[in-house]
Tab-separated table of C-alpha atoms in Angstrom:
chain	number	residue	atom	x	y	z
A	1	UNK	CA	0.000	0.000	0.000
A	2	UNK	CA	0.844	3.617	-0.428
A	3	UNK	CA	-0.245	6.980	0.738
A	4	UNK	CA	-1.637	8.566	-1.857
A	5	UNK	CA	-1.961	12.544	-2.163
A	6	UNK	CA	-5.396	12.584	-2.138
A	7	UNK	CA	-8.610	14.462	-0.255
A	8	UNK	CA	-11.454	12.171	-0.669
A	9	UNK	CA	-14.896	13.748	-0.367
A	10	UNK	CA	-18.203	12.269	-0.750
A	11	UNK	CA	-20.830	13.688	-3.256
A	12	UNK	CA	-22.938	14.410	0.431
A	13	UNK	CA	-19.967	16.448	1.649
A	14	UNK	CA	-19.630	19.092	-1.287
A	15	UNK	CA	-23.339	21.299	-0.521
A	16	UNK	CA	-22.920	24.736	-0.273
A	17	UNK	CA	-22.179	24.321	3.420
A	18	UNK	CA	-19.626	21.672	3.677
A	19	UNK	CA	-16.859	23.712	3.939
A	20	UNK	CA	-17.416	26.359	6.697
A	21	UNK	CA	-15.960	25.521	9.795
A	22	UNK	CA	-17.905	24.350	13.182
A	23	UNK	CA	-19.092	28.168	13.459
A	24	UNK	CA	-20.949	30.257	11.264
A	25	UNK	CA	-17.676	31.781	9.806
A	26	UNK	CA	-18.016	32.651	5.565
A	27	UNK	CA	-16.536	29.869	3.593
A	28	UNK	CA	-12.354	29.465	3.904
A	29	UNK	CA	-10.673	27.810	1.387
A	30	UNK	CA	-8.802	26.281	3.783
A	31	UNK	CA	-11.296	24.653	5.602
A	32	UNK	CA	-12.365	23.302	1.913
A	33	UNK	CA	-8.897	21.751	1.145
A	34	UNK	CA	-9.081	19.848	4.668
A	35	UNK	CA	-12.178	18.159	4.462
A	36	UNK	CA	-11.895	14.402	4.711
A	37	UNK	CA	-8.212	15.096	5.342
A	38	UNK	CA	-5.118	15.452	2.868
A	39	UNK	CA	-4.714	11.951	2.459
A	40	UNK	CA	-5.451	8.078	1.809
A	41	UNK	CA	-4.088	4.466	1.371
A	42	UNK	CA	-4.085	3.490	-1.711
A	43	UNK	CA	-3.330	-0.688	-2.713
A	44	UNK	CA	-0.329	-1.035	-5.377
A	45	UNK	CA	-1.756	-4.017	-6.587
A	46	UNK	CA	-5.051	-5.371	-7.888
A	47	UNK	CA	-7.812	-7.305	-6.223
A	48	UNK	CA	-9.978	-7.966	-8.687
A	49	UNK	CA	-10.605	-11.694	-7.969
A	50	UNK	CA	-10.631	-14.610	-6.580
A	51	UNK	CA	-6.836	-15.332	-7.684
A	52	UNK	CA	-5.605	-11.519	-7.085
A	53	UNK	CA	-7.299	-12.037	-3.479
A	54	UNK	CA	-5.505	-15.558	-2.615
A	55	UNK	CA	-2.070	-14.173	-3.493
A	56	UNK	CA	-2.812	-10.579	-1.854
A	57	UNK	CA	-4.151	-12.067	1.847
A	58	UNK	CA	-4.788	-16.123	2.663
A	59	UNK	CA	-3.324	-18.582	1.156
A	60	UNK	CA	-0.654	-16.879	-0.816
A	61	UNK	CA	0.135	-14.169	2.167
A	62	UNK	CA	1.308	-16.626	4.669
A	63	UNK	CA	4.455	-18.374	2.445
A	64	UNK	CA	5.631	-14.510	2.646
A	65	UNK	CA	5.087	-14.529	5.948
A	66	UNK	CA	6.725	-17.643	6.848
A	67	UNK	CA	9.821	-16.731	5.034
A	68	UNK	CA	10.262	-13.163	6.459
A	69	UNK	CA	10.125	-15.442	9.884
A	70	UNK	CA	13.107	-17.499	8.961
A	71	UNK	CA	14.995	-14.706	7.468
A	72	UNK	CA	13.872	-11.476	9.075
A	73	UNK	CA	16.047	-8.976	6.524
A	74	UNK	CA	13.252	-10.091	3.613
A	75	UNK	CA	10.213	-7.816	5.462
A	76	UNK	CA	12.309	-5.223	3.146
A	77	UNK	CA	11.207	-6.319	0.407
A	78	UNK	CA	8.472	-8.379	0.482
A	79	UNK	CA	6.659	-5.352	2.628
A	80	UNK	CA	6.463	-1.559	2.367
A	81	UNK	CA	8.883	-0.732	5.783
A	82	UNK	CA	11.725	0.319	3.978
A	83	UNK	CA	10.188	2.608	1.950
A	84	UNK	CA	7.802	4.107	4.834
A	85	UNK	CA	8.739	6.584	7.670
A	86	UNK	CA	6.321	7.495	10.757
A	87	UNK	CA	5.728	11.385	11.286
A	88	UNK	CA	4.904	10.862	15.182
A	89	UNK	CA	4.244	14.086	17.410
A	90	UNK	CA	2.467	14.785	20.737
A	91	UNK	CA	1.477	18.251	20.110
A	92	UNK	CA	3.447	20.137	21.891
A	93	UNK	CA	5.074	22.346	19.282
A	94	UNK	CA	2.947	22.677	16.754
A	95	UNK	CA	4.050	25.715	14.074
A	96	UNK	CA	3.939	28.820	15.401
A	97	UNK	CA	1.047	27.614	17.551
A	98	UNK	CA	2.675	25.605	20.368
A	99	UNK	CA	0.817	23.155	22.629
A	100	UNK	CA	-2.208	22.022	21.283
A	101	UNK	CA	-1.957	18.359	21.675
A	102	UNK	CA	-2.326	15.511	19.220
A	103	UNK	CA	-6.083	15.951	18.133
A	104	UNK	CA	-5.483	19.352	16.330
A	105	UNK	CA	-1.793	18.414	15.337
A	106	UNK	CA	-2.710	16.208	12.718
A	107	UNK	CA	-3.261	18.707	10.184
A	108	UNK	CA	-0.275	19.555	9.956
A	109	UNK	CA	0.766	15.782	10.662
A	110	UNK	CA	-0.862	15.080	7.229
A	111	UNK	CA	0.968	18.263	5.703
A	112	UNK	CA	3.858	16.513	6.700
A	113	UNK	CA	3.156	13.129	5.556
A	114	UNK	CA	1.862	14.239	1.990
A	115	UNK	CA	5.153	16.381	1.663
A	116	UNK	CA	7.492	13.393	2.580
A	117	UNK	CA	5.299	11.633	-0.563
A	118	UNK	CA	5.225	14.877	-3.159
A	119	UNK	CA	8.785	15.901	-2.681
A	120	UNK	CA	10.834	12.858	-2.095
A	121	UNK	CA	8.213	9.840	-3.413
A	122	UNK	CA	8.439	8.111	0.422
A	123	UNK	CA	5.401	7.522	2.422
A	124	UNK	CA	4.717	8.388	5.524
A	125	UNK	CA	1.988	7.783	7.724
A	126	UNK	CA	1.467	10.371	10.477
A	127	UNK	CA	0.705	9.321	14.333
A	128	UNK	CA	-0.062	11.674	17.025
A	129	UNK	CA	0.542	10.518	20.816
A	130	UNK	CA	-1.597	10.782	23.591
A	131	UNK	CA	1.071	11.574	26.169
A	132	UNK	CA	4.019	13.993	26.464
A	133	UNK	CA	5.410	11.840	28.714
A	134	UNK	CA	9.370	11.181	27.320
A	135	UNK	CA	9.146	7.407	28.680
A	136	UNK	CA	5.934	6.830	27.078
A	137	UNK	CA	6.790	8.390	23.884
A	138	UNK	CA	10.212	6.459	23.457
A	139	UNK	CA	8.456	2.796	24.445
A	140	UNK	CA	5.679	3.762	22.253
A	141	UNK	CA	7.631	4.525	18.918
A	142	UNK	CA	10.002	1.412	19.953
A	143	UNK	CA	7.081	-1.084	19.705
A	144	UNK	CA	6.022	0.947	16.581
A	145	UNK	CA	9.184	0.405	14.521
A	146	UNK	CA	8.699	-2.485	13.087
A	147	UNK	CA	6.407	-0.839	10.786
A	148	UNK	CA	8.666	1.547	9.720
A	149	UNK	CA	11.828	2.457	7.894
A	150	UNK	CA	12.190	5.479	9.305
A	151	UNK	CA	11.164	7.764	12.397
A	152	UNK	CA	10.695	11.765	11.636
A	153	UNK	CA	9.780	13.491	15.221
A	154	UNK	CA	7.939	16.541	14.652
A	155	UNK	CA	7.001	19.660	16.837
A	156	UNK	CA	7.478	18.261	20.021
A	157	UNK	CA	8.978	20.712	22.624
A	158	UNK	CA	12.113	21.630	23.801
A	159	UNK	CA	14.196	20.376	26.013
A	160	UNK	CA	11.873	17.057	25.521
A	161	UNK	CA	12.693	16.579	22.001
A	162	UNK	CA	16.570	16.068	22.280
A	163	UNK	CA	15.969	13.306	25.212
A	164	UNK	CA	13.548	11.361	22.984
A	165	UNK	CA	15.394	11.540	19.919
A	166	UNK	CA	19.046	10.801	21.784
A	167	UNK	CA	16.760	7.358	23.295
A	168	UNK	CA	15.524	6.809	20.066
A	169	UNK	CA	18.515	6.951	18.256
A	170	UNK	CA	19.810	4.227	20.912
A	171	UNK	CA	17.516	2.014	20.890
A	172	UNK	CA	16.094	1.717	17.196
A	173	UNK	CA	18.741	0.752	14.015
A	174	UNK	CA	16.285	2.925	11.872
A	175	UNK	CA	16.881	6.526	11.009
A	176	UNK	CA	15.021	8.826	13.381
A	177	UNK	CA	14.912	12.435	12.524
A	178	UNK	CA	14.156	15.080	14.387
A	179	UNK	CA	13.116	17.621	11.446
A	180	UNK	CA	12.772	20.642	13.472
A	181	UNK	CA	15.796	20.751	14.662
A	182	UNK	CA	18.402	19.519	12.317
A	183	UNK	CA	16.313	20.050	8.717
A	184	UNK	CA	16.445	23.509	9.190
A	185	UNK	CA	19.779	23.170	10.217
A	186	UNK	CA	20.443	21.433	6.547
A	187	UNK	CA	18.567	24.525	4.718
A	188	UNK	CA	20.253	27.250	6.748
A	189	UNK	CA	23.943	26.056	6.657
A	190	UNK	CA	23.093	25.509	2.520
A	191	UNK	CA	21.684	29.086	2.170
A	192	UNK	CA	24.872	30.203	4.187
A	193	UNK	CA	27.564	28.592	2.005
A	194	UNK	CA	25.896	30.222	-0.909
A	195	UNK	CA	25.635	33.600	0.791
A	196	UNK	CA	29.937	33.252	1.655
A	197	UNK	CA	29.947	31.623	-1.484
A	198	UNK	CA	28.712	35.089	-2.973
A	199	UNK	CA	30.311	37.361	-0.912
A	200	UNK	CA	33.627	35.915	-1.457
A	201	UNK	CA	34.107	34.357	2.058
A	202	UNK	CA	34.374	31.381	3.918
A	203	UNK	CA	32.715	29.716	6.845
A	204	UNK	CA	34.946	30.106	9.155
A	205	UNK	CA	35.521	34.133	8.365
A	206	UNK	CA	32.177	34.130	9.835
A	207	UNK	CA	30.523	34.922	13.214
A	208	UNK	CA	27.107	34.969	13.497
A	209	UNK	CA	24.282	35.191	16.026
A	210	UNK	CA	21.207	33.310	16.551
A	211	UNK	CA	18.306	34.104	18.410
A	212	UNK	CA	16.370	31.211	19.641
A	213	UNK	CA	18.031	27.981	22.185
A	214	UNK	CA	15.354	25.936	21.615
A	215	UNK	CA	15.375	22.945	19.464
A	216	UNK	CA	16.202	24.549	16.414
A	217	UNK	CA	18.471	27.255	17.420
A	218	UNK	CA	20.743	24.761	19.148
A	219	UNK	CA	20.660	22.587	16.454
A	220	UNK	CA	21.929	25.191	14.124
A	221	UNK	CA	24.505	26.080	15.987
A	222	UNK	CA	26.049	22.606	16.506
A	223	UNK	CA	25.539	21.585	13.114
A	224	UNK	CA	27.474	25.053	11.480
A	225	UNK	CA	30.345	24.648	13.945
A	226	UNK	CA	30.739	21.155	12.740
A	227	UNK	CA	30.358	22.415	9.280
A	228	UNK	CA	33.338	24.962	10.151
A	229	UNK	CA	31.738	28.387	10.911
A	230	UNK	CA	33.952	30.566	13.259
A	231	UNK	CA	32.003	31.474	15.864
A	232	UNK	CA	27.944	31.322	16.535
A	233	UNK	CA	26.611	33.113	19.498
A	234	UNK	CA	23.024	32.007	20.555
A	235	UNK	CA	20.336	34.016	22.999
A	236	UNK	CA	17.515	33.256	24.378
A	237	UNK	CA	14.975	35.412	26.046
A	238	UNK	CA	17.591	36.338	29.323
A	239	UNK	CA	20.423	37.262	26.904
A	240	UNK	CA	23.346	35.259	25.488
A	241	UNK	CA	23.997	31.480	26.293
A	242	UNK	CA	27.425	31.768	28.245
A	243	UNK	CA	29.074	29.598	30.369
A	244	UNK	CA	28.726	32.727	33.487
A	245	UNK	CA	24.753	32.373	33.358
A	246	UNK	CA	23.137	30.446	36.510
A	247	UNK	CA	19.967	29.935	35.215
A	248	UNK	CA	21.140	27.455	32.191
A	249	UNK	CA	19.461	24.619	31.589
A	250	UNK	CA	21.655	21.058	30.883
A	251	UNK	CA	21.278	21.770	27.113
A	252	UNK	CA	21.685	25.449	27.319
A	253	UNK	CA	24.723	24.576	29.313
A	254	UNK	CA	25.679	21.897	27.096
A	255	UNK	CA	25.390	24.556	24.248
A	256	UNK	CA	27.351	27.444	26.144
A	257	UNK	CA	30.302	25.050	26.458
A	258	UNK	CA	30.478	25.148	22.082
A	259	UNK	CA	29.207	28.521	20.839
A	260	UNK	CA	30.352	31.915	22.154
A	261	UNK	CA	33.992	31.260	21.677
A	262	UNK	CA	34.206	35.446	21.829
A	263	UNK	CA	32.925	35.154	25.152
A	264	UNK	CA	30.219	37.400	24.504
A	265	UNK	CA	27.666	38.607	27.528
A	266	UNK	CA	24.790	40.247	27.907
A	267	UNK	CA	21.447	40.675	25.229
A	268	UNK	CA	20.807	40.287	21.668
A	269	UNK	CA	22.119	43.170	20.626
A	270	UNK	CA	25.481	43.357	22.220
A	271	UNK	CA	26.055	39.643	20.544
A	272	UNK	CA	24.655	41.233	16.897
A	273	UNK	CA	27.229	44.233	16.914
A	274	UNK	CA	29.927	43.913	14.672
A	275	UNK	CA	28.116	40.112	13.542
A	276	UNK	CA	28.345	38.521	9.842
A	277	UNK	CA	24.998	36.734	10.304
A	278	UNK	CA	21.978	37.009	11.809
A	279	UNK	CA	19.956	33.687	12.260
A	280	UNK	CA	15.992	33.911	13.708
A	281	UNK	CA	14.318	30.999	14.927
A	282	UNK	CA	12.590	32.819	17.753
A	283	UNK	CA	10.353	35.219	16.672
A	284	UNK	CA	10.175	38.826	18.446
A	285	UNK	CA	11.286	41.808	16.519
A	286	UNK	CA	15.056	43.105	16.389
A	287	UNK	CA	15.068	46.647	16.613
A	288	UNK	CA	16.598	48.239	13.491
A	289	UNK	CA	19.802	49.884	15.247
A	290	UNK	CA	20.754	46.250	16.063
A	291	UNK	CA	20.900	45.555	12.633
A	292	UNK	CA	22.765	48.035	11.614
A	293	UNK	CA	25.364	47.833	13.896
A	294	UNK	CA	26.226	44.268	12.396
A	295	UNK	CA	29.109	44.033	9.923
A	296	UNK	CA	29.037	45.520	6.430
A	297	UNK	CA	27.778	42.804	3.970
A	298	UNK	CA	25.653	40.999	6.744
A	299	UNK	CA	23.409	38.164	5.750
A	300	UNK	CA	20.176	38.047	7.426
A	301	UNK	CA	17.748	34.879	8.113
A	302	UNK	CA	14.755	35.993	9.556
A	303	UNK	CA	13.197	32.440	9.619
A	304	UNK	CA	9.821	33.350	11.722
A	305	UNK	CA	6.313	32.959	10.522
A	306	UNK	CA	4.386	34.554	10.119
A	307	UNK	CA	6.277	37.655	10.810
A	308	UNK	CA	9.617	37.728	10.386
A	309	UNK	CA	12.210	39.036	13.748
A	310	UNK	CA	13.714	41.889	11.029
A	311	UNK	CA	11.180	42.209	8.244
A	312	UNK	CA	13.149	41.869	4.754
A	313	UNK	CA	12.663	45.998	4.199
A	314	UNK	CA	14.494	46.959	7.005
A	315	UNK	CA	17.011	43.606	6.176
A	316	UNK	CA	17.658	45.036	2.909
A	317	UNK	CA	18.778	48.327	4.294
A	318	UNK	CA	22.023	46.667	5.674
A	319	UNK	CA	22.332	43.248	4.707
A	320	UNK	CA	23.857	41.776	1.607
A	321	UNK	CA	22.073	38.124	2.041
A	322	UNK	CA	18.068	38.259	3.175
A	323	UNK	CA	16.618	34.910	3.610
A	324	UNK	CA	12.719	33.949	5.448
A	325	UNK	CA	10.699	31.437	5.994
A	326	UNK	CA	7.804	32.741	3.777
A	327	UNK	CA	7.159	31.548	0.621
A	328	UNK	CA	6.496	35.034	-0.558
A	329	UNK	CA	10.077	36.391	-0.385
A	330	UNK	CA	13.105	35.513	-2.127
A	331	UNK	CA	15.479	32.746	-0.109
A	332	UNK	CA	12.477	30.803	1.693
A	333	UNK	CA	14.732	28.463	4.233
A	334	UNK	CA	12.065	25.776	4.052
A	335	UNK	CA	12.978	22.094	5.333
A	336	UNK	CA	10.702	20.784	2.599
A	337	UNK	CA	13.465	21.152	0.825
A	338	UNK	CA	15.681	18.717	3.024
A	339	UNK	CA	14.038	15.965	4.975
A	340	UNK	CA	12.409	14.205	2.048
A	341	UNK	CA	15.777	13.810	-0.038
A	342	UNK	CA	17.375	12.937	3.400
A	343	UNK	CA	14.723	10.459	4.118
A	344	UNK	CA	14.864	9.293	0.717
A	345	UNK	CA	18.610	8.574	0.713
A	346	UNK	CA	18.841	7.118	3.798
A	347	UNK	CA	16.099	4.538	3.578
A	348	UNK	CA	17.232	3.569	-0.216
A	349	UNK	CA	20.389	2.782	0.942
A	350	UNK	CA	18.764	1.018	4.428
A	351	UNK	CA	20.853	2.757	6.542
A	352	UNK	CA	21.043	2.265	9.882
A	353	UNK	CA	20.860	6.227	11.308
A	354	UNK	CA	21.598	9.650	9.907
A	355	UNK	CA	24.917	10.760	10.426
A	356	UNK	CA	26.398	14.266	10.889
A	357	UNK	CA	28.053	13.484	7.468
A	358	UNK	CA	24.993	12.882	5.683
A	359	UNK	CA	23.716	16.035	6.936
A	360	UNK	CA	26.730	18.166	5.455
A	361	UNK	CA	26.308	16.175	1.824
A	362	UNK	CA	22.793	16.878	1.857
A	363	UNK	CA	23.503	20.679	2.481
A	364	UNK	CA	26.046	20.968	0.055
A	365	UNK	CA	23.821	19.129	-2.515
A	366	UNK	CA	21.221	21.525	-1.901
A	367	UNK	CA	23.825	24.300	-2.010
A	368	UNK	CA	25.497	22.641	-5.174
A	369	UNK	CA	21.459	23.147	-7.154
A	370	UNK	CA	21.828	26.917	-7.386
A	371	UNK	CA	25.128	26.186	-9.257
A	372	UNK	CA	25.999	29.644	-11.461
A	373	UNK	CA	22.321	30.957	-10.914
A	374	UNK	CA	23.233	32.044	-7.769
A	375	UNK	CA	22.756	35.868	-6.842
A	376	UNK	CA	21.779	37.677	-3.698
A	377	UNK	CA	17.997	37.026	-4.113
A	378	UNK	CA	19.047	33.496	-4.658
A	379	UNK	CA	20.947	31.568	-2.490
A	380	UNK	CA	18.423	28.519	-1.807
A	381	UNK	CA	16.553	26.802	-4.262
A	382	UNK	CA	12.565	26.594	-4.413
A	383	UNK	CA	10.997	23.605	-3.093
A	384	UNK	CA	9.238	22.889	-6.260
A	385	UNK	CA	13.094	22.735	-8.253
A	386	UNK	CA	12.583	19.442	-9.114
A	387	UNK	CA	16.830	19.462	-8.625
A	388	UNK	CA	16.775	19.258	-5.283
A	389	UNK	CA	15.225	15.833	-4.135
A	390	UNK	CA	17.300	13.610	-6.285
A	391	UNK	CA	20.494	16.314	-5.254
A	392	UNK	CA	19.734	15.687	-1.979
A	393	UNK	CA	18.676	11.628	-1.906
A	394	UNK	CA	21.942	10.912	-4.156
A	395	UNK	CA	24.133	13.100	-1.838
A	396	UNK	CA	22.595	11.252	1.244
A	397	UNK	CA	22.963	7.667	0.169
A	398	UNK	CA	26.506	8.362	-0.651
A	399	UNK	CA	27.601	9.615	2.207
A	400	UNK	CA	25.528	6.896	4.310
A	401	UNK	CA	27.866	3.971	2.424
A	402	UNK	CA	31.124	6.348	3.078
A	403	UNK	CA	30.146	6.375	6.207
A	404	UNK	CA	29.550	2.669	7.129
A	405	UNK	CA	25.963	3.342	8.001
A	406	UNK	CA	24.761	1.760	4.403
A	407	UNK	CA	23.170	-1.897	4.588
A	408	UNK	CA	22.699	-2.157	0.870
């Protein structure tokens, strides 16, 4: 079976007032696009009769089932796991909307899971927990994974999130993902080798600034000092993340013992002053003298939505780079464009777990797509270059057999 991108609707569902929401708001056209939801299963092969049926389920079922017993590799490919990830949440973090459990998460749990399918061609089959309990969640997804090729956590809170995808990661030899944090890590460290790239510099000329600790400022951070950036400073809402705070949490902590190697102190804008980069993943607005104290040539990634921390017209006043998360300006950092390649690499290849290595090809792939296009207003590609998936999944595999991780 496969998920299909599909919205089914019944004839009896499409009257004029099928599409409002549970008040009496005027028709939304988003309300009409989720009706029925965003997706279905859909068989890959035919039951059309008696024979189809025997060889689909009973009798013809069980000899695949008895050999996947005595050699437990074959439930490769004699089923759909290796070509299947779980998108599994418990609400926490949902978009810019934060904790509103499992029920109303799947939305955007089926946004995910038709992305996964439309982008990289890998299924995905989204589950929303019950709990937010990290012991529940991790024994949960463990006596899931049979089922699957491939975990991809999705907006589930900080500091939680790094505990359940560090037990995951033990436990499980399956990928498992934590997109929020380290896809936009991928997109953002791609977008940045483009902007140096551009402006005739290297990483590790660079320092930049990021405001946000939470799951995907810290994962930025890590990831673009292992890529080779020269120094990253990240804040949070009591100022920068240095090793002379009290009030650190053991990530934050953690995180102050790697970044800040100017030693730094105080807010926002004492780290942005004289800065290369500015990275958002907070939301909040910068004031406009902070930007323009950074460094002449700056690059700014205001990655908010809906409203970016430095909206791209004041941005444009100082910086040479200006990258969002909309999909209405130039440079969207998006991680559509990342996990499904990822994803797609890893599980053709069967590998074991995603490795810091196969996050750097699948950067540079995506970097590598822009090629001699590349200009200030175009550092990233669009998610709908249909480059960038096979970029990405080629880039991925690779690196996953360099990297010993590969089981075919």
């Amino acid at each position: 079976m496969a998920a299909e991108i599909v919205n089914p609707r019944s004839d009896s569902t499409t009257d004029s007032n099928s599409d409002k929401s549970t008040t009496d708001e005027p028709f939304d056209p988003a309300f009409a696009l989720h009706r029925g939801g965003k997706m279905a299963v859909q068989a890959t092969v035919p039951v059309r009769d008696k024979d189809d049926l025997s060889l689909a389920y009973t009798p013809g079922v069980a000899k695949v089932c008895s050999a996947i017993k005595e050699n437990p590799e074959l439930v490769h490919d004699y089923t759909w796991k290796s070509q299947v990830v779980a998108v599994v949440t418990d609400g926490t973090a949902v978009l810019g909307l934060g904790d509103i459990g499992p029920e109303a998460s799947l939305p955007v749990m089926e946004g995910k899971a038709i992305l996964f399918k439309q982008f990289g061609g890998v299924d995905a089959v989204p589950i929303a927990l019950a709990t937010t309990d990290v012991d529940e969640i991790v024994e949960t997804v463990v006596r899931l994974a049979p089922s699957f090729g491939g975990v991809n956590l999705e907006d589930i809170s900080a500091p939680r999130c790094f505990e359940i995808e560090r037990r995951l990661q033990e436990r499980l030899d399956i990928p498992v993902f934590h997109d929020d944090q380290h896809g936009t890590a991928v997109v953002t460290l791609a977008a940045l080798r483009n902007a140096a790239k551009l402006a005739g510099r290297s990483l590790g000329d660079l320092r930049a600034v990021i405001s946000g600790a939470g799951a995907a400022g810290a994962a930025i951070a890590k990831f673009l000092l292992a890529a080779g950036l020269g120094d990253v400073a990240v804040t949070d809402r009591k100022g920068v993340v240095s090793q002379d705070r009290e009030d650190l949490t053991d990530v934050k902590r953690e995180l102050a013992e790697v970044t800040n190697r100017a030693g730094i102190t105080g807010t926002l804008e004492n780290a942005l002053a004289g800065a290369d980069v500015f990275i958002g993943v907070s939301g909040g607005t910068v004031p406009e003298a902070a930007v323009a104290s950074m460094a002449p040539g700056a690059f700014v990634f205001a990655m908010a939505n809906p409203t970016p921390e430095v909206h791209p017209d004041i941005a444009h006043k100082y910086a040479s780079v200006v990258a969002t998360g909309r999909s209405d300006y130039p440079n969207q950092i998006n991680n559509v464009l990342a996990f499904p390649g990822i994803f797609a690499g890893a599980l053709q290849v069967r590998a074991s777990r995603i490795t810091e290595g196969m996050k750097i090809a699948a950067a540079n792939a995506l970097a590598d797509v822009v090629g001699d296009e590349l200009a200030p207003d175009y550092v990233i590609p669009s998610p709908f270059d249909e480059r960038v998936a096979p970029a990405v999944t080629a880039a991925v595999a690779a690196a996953a057999r360099a990297e010993g991780v590969a089981r075919r």
